[in-house]
Tab-separated table of N, CA and C in Angstrom:
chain	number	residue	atom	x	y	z
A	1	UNK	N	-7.625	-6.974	7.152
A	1	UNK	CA	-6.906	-5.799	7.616
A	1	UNK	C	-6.702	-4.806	6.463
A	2	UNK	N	-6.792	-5.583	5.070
A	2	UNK	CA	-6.633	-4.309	4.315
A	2	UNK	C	-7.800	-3.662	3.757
A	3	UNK	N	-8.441	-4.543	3.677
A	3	UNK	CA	-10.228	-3.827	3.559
A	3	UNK	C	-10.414	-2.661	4.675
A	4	UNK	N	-9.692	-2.913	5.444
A	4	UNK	CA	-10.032	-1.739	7.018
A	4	UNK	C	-9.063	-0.893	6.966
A	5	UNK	N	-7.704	-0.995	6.521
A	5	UNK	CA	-7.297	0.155	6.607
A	5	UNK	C	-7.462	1.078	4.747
A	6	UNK	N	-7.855	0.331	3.832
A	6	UNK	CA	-8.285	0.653	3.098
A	6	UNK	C	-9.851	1.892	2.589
A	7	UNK	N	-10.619	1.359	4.150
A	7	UNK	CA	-11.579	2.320	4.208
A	7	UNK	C	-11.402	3.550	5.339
A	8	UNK	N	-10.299	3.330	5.166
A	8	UNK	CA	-9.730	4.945	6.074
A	8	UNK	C	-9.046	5.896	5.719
A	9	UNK	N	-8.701	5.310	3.505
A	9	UNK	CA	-8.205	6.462	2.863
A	9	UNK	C	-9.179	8.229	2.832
A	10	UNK	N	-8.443	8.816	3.081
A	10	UNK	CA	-9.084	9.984	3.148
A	10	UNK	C	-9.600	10.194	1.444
A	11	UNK	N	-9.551	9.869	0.378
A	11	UNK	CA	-10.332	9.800	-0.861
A	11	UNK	C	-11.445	9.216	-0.365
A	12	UNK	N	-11.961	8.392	0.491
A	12	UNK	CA	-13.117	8.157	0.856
A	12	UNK	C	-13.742	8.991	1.773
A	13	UNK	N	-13.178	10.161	2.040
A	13	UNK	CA	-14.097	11.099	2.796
A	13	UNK	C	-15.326	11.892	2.220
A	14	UNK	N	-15.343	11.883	1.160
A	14	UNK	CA	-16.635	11.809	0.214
A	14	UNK	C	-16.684	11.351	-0.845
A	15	UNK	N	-18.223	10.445	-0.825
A	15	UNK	CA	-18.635	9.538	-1.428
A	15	UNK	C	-18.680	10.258	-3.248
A	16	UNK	N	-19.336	11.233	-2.793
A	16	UNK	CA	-19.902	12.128	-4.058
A	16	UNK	C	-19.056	12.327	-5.130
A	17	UNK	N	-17.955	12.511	-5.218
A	17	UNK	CA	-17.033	13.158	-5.700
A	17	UNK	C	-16.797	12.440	-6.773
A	18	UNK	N	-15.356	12.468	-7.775
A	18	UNK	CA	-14.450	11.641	-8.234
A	18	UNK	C	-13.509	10.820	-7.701
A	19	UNK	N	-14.086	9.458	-7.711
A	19	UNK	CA	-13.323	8.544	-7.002
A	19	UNK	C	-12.195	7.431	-7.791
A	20	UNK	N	-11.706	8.569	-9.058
A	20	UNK	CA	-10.177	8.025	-9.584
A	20	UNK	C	-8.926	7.750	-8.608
A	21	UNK	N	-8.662	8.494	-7.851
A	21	UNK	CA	-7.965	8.207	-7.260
A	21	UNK	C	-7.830	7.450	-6.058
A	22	UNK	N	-9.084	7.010	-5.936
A	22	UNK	CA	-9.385	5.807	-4.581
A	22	UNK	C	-9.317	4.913	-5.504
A	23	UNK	N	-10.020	4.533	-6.985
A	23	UNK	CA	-10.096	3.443	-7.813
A	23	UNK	C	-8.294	3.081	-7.712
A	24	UNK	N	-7.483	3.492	-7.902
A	24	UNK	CA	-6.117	3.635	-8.098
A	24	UNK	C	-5.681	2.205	-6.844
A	25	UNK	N	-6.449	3.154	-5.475
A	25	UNK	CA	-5.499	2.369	-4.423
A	25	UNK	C	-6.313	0.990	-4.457
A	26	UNK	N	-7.818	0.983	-4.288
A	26	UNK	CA	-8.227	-0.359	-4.570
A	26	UNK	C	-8.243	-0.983	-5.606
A	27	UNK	N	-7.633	-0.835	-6.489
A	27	UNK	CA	-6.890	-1.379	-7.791
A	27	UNK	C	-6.059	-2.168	-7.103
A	28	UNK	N	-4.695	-1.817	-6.601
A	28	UNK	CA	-3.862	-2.613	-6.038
A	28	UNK	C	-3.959	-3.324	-4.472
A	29	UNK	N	-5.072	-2.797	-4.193
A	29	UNK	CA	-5.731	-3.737	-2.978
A	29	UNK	C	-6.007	-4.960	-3.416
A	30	UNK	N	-6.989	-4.926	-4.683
A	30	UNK	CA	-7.293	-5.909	-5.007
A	30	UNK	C	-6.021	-6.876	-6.052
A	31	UNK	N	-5.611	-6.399	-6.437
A	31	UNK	CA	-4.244	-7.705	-6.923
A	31	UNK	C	-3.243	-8.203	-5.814
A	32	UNK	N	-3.412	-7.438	-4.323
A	32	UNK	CA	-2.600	-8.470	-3.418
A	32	UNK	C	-3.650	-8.973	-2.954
A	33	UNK	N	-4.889	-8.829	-2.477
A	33	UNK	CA	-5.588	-9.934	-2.375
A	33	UNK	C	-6.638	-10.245	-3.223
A	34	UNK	N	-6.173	-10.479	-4.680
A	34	UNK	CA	-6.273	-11.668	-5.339
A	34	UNK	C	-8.306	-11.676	-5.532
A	35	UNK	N	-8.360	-10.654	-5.526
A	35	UNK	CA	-9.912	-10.281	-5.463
A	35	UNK	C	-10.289	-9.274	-6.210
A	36	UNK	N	-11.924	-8.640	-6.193
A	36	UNK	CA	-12.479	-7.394	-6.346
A	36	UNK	C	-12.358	-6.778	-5.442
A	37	UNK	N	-12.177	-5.321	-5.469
A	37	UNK	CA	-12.722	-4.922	-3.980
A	37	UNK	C	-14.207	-3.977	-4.811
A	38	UNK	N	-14.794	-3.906	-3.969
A	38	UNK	CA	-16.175	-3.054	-4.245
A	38	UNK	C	-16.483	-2.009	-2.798
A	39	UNK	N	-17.018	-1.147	-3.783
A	39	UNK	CA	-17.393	0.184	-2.735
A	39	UNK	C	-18.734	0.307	-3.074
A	40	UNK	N	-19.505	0.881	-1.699
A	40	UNK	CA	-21.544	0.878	-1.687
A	40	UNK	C	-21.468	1.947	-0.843
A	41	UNK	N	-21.929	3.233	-1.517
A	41	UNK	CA	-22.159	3.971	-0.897
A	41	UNK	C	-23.388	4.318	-0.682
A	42	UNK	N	-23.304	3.937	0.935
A	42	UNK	CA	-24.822	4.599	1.862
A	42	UNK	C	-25.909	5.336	1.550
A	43	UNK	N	-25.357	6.249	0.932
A	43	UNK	CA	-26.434	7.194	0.553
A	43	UNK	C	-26.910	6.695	-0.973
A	44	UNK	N	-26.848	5.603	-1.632
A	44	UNK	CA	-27.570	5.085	-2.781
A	44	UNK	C	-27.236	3.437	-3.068
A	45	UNK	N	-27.198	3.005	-1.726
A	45	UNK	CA	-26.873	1.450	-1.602
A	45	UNK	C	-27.563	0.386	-2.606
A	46	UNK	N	-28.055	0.738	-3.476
A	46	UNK	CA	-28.917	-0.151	-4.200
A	46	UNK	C	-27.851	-0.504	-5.599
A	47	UNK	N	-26.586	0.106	-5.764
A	47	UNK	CA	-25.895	-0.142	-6.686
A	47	UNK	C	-24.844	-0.351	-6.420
A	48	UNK	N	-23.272	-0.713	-6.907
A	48	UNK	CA	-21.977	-0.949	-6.672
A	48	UNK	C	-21.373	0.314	-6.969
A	49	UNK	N	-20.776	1.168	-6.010
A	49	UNK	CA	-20.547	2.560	-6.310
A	49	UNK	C	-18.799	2.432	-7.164
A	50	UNK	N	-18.533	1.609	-6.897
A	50	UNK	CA	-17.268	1.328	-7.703
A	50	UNK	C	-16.882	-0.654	-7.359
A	51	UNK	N	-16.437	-1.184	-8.365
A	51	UNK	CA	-16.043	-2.788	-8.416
A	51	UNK	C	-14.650	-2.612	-9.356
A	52	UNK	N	-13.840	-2.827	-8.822
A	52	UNK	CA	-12.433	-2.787	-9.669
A	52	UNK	C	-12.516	-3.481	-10.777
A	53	UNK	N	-13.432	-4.822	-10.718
A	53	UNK	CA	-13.333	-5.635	-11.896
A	53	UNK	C	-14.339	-4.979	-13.145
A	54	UNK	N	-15.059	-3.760	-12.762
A	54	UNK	CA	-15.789	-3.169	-13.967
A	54	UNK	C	-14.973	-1.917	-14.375
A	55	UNK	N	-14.477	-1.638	-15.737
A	55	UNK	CA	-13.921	-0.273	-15.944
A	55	UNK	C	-14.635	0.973	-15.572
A	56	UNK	N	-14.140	1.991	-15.442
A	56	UNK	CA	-14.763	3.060	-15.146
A	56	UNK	C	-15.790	3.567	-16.275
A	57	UNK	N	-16.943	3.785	-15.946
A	57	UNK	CA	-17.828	4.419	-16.973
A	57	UNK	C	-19.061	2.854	-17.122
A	58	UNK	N	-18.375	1.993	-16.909
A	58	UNK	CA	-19.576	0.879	-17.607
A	58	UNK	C	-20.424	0.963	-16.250
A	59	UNK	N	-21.572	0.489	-16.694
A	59	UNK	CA	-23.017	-0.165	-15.876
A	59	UNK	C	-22.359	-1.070	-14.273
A	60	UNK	N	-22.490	-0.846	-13.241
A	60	UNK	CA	-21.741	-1.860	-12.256
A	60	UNK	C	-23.429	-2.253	-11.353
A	61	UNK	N	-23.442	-3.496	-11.127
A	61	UNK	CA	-24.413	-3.990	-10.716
A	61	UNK	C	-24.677	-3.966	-9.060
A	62	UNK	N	-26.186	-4.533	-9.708
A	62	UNK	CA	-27.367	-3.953	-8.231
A	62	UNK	C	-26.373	-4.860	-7.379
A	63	UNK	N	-26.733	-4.104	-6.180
A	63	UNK	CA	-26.415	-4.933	-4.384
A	63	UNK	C	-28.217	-5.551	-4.381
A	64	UNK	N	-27.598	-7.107	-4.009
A	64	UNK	CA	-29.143	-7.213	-3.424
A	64	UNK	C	-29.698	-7.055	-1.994
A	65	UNK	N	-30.885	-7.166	-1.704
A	65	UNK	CA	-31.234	-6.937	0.060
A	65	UNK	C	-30.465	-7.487	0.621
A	66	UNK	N	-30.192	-8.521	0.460
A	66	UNK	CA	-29.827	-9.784	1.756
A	66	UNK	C	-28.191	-9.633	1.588
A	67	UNK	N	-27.382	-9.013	0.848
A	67	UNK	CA	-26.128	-8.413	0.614
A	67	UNK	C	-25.389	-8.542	2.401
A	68	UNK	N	-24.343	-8.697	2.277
A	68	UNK	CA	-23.691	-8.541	3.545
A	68	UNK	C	-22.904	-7.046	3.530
A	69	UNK	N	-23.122	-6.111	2.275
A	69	UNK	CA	-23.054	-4.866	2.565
A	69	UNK	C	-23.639	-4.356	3.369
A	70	UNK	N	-24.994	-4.214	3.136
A	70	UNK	CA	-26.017	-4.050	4.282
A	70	UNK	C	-26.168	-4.317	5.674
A	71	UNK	N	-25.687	-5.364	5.663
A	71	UNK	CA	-25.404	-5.456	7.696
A	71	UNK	C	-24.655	-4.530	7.976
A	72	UNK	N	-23.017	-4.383	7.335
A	72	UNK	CA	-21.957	-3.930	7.597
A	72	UNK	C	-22.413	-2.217	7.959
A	73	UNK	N	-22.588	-2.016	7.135
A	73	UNK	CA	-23.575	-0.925	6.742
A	73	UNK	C	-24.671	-0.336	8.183
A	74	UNK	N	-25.014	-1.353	8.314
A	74	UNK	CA	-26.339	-1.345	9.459
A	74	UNK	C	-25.971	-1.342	10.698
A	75	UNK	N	-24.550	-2.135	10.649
A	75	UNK	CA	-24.179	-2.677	12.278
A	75	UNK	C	-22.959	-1.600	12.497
A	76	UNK	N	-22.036	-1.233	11.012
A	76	UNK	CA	-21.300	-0.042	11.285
A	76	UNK	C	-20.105	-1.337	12.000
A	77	UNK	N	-20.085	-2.013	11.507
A	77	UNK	CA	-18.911	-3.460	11.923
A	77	UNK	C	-18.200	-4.344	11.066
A	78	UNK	N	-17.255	-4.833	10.891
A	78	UNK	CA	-16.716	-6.154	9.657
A	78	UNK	C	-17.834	-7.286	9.973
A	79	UNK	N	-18.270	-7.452	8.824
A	79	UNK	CA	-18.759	-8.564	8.219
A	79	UNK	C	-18.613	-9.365	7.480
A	80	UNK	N	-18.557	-10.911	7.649
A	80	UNK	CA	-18.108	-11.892	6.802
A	80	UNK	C	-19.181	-13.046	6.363
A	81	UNK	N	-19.092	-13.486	5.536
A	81	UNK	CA	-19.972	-14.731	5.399
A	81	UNK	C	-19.574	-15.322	4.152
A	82	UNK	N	-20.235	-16.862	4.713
A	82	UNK	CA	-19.152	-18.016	3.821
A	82	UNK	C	-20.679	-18.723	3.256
A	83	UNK	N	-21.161	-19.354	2.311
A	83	UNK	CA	-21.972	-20.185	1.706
A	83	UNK	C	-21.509	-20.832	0.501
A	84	UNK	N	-22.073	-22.099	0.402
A	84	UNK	CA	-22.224	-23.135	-0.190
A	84	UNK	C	-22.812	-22.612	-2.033
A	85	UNK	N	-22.116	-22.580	-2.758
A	85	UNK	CA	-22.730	-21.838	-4.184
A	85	UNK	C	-23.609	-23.218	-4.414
A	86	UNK	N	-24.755	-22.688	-5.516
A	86	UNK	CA	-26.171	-23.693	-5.705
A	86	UNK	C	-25.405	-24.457	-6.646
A	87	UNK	N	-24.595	-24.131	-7.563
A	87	UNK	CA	-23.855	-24.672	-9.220
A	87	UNK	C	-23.235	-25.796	-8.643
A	88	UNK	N	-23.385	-27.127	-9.796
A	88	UNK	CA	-22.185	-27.761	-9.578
A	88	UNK	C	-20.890	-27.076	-10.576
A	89	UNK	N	-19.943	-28.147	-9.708
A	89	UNK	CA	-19.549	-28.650	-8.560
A	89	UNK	C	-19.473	-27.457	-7.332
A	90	UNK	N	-20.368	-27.726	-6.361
A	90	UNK	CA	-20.593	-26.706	-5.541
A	90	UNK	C	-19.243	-26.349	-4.709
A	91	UNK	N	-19.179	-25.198	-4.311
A	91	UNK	CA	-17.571	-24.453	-3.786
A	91	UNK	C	-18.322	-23.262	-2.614
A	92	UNK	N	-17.468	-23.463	-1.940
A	92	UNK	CA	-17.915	-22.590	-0.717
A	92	UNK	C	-16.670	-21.163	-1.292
A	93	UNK	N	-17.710	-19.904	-1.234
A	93	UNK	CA	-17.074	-18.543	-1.377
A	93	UNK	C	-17.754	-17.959	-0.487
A	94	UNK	N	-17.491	-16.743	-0.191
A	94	UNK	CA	-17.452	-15.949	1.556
A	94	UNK	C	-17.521	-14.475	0.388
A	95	UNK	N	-16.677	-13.636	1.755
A	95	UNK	CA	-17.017	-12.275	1.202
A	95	UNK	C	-16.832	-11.473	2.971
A	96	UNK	N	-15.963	-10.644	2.715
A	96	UNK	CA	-15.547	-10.055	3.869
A	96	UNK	C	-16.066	-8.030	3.390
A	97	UNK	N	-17.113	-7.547	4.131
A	97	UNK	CA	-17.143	-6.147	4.255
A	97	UNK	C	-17.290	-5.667	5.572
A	98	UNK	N	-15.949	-4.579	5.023
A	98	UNK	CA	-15.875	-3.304	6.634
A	98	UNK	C	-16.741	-2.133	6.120
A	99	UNK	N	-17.282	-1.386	7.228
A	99	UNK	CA	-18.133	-0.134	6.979
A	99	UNK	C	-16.896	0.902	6.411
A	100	UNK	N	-17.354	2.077	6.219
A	100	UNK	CA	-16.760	3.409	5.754
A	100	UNK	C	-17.013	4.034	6.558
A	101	UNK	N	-16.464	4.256	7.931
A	101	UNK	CA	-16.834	5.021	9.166
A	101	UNK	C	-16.250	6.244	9.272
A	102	UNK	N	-16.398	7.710	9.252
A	102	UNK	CA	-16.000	9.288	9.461
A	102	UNK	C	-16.916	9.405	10.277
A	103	UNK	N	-16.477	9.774	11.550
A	103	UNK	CA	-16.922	10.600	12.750
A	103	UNK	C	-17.957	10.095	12.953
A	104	UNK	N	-17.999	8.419	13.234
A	104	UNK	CA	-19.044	7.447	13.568
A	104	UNK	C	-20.396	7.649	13.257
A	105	UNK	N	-20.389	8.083	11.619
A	105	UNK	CA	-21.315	8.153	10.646
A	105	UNK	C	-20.816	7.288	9.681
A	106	UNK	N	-21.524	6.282	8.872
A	106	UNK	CA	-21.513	5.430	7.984
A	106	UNK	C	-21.417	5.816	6.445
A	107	UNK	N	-20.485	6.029	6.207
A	107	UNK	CA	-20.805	6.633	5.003
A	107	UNK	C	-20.936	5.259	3.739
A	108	UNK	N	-20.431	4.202	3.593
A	108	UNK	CA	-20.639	2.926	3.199
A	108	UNK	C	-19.813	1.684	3.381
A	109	UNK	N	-19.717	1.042	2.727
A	109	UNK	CA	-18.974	0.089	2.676
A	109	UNK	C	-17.497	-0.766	1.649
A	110	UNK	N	-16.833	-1.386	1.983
A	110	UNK	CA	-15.813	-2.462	0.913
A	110	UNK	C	-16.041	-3.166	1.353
A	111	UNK	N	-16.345	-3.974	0.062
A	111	UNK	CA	-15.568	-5.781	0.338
A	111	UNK	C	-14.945	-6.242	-0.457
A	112	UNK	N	-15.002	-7.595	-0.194
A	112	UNK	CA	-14.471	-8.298	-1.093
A	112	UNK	C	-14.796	-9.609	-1.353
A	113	UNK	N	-15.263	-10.591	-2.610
A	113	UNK	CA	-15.684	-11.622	-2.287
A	113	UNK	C	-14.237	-12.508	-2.592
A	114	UNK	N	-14.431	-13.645	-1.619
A	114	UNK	CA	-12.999	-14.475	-1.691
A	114	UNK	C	-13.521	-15.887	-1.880
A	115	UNK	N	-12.533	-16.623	-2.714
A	115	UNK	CA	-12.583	-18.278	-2.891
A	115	UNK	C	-12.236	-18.929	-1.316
A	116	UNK	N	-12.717	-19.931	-1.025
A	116	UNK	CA	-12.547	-20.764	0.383
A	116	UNK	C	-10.732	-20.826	0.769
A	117	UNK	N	-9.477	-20.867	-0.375
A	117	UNK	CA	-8.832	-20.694	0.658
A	117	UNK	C	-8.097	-19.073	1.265
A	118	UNK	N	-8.788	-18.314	0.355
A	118	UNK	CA	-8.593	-16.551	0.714
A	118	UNK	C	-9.049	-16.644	1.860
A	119	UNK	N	-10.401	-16.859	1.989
A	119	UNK	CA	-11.146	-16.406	3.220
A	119	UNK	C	-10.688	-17.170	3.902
A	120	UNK	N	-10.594	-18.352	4.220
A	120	UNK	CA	-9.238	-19.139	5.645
A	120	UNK	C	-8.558	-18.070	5.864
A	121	UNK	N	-7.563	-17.886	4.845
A	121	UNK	CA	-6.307	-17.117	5.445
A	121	UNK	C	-7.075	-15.428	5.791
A	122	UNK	N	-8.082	-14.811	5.267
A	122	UNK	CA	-8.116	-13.781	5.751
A	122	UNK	C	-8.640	-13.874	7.555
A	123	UNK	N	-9.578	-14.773	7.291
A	123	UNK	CA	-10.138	-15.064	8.847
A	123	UNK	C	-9.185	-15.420	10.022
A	124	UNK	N	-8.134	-16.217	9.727
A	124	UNK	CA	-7.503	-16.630	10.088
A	124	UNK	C	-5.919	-15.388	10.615
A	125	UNK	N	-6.254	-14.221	9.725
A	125	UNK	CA	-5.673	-13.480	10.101
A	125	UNK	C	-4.961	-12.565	11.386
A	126	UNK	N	-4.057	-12.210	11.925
A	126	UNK	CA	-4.519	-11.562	13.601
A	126	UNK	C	-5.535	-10.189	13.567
A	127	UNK	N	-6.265	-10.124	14.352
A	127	UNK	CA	-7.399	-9.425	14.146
A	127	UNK	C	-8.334	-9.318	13.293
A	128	UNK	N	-8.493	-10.105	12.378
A	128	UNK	CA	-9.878	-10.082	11.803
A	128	UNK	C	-10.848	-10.386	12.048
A	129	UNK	N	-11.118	-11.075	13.381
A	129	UNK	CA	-12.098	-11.650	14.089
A	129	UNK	C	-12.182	-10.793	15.963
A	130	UNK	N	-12.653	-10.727	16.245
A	130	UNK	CA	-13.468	-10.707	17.327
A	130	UNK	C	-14.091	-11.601	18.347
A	131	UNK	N	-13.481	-11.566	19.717
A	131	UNK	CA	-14.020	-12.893	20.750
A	131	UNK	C	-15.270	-12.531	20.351
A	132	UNK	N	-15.881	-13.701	19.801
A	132	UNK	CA	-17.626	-14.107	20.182
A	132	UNK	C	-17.466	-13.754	18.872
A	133	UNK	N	-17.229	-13.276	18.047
A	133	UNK	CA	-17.605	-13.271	16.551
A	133	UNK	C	-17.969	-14.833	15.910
A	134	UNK	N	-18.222	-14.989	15.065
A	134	UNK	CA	-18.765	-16.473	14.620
A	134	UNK	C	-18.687	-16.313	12.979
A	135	UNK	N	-18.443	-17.319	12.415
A	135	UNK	CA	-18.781	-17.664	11.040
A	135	UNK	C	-19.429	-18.862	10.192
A	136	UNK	N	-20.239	-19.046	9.872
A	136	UNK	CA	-20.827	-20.098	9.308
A	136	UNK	C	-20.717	-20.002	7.641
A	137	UNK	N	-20.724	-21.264	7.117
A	137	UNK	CA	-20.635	-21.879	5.964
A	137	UNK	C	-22.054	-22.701	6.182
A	138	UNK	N	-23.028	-22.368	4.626
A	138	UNK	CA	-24.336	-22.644	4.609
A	138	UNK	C	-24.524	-23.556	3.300
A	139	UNK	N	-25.207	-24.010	3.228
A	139	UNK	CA	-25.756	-24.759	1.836
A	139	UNK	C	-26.714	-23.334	1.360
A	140	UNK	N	-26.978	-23.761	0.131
A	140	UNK	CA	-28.325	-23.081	-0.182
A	140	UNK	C	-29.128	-23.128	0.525
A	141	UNK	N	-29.859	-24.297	0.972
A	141	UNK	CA	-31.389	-24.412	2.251
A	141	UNK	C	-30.606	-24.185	2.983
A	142	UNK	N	-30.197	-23.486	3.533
A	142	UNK	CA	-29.541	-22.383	4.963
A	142	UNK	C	-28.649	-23.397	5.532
A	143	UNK	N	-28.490	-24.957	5.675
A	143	UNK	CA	-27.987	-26.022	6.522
A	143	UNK	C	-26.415	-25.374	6.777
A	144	UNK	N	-25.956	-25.757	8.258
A	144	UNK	CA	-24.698	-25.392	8.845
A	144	UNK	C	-23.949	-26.351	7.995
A	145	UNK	N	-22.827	-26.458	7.167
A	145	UNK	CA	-22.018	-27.210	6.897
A	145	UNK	C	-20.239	-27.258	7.664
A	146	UNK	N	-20.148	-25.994	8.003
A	146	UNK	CA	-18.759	-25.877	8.698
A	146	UNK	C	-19.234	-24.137	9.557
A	147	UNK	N	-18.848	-24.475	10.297
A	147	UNK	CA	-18.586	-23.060	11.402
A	147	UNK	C	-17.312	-22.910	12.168
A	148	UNK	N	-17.143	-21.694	12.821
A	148	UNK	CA	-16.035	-21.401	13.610
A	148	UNK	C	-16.382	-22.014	15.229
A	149	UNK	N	-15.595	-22.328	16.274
A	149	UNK	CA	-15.946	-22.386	17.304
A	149	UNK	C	-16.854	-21.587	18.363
A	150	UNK	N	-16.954	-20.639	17.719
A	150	UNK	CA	-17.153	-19.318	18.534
A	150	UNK	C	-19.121	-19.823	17.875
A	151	UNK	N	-19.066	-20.541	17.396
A	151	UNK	CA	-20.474	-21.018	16.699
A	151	UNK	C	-21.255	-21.653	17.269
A	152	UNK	N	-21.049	-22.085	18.301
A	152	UNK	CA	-21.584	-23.619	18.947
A	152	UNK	C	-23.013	-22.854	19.250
């Protein structure tokens, strides 16, 4: 819920600009939930248009294809996803992004990536989910390890 009402600050009504003062509010987005938040803007999705955890001015890294920015992005919907990290001792981390929607044009995306018990409690949240929405938890070789009901 705060990733979503977070992408409805009007500092995000353009991407282009100086985005000090959006850095400001997702600054403290991200210390109540205990995360990064990151912004991808649409019109040059191939980079992190802002990550709270990088200071302003340094290098902030590529989005890759398979990014769950990109759906969000694509489908213009919240997106979540949970997988199995390859490292031991392996730990399941997720990652919740809402689009940047003005006048049901996409302008990009936030997320946030979360440790397994963030993402419980965010999922678990009222409204963060959707009847028929689904979530899966994957190994590396794609294998289902835990899903939501809505999964079957």
């Amino acid at each position: 819920l705060l990733l979503r009402t977070l992408a409805l600050s009007p500092t995000l009504d353009r991407l282009d600009g100086d985005l000090s003062a959006f850095r400001a509010l997702a600054t403290a987005a991200a210390r109540e939930i205990g995360s990064a938040v990151v912004l991808v803007n649409a019109a040059a999705p191939e980079r992190q248009w802002l990550n709270t955890r990088v200071p302003p001015g340094e290098a902030l890294p590529a989005i890759p294809p398979d990014s769950i920015a990109f759906n969000a992005m694509r489908e213009g919907r919240t997106v979540a996803r949970a997988m199995l990290t390859p490292r031991e001792p392996a730990t399941i981390i997720g990652g919740i992004v809402v689009p940047v929607l003005r006048n049901g044009q996409v302008l990009g995306a936030l997320g946030a990536p979360l440790g397994p018990e963030r993402l419980s409690r965010a999922l678990a949240a009222p409204g963060a989910m959707r009847p028929g929405d689904a979530i899966f938890a994957l190994t590396p070789d794609f294998r289902i390890i835990a899903r939501t009901p809505a999964a079957t």
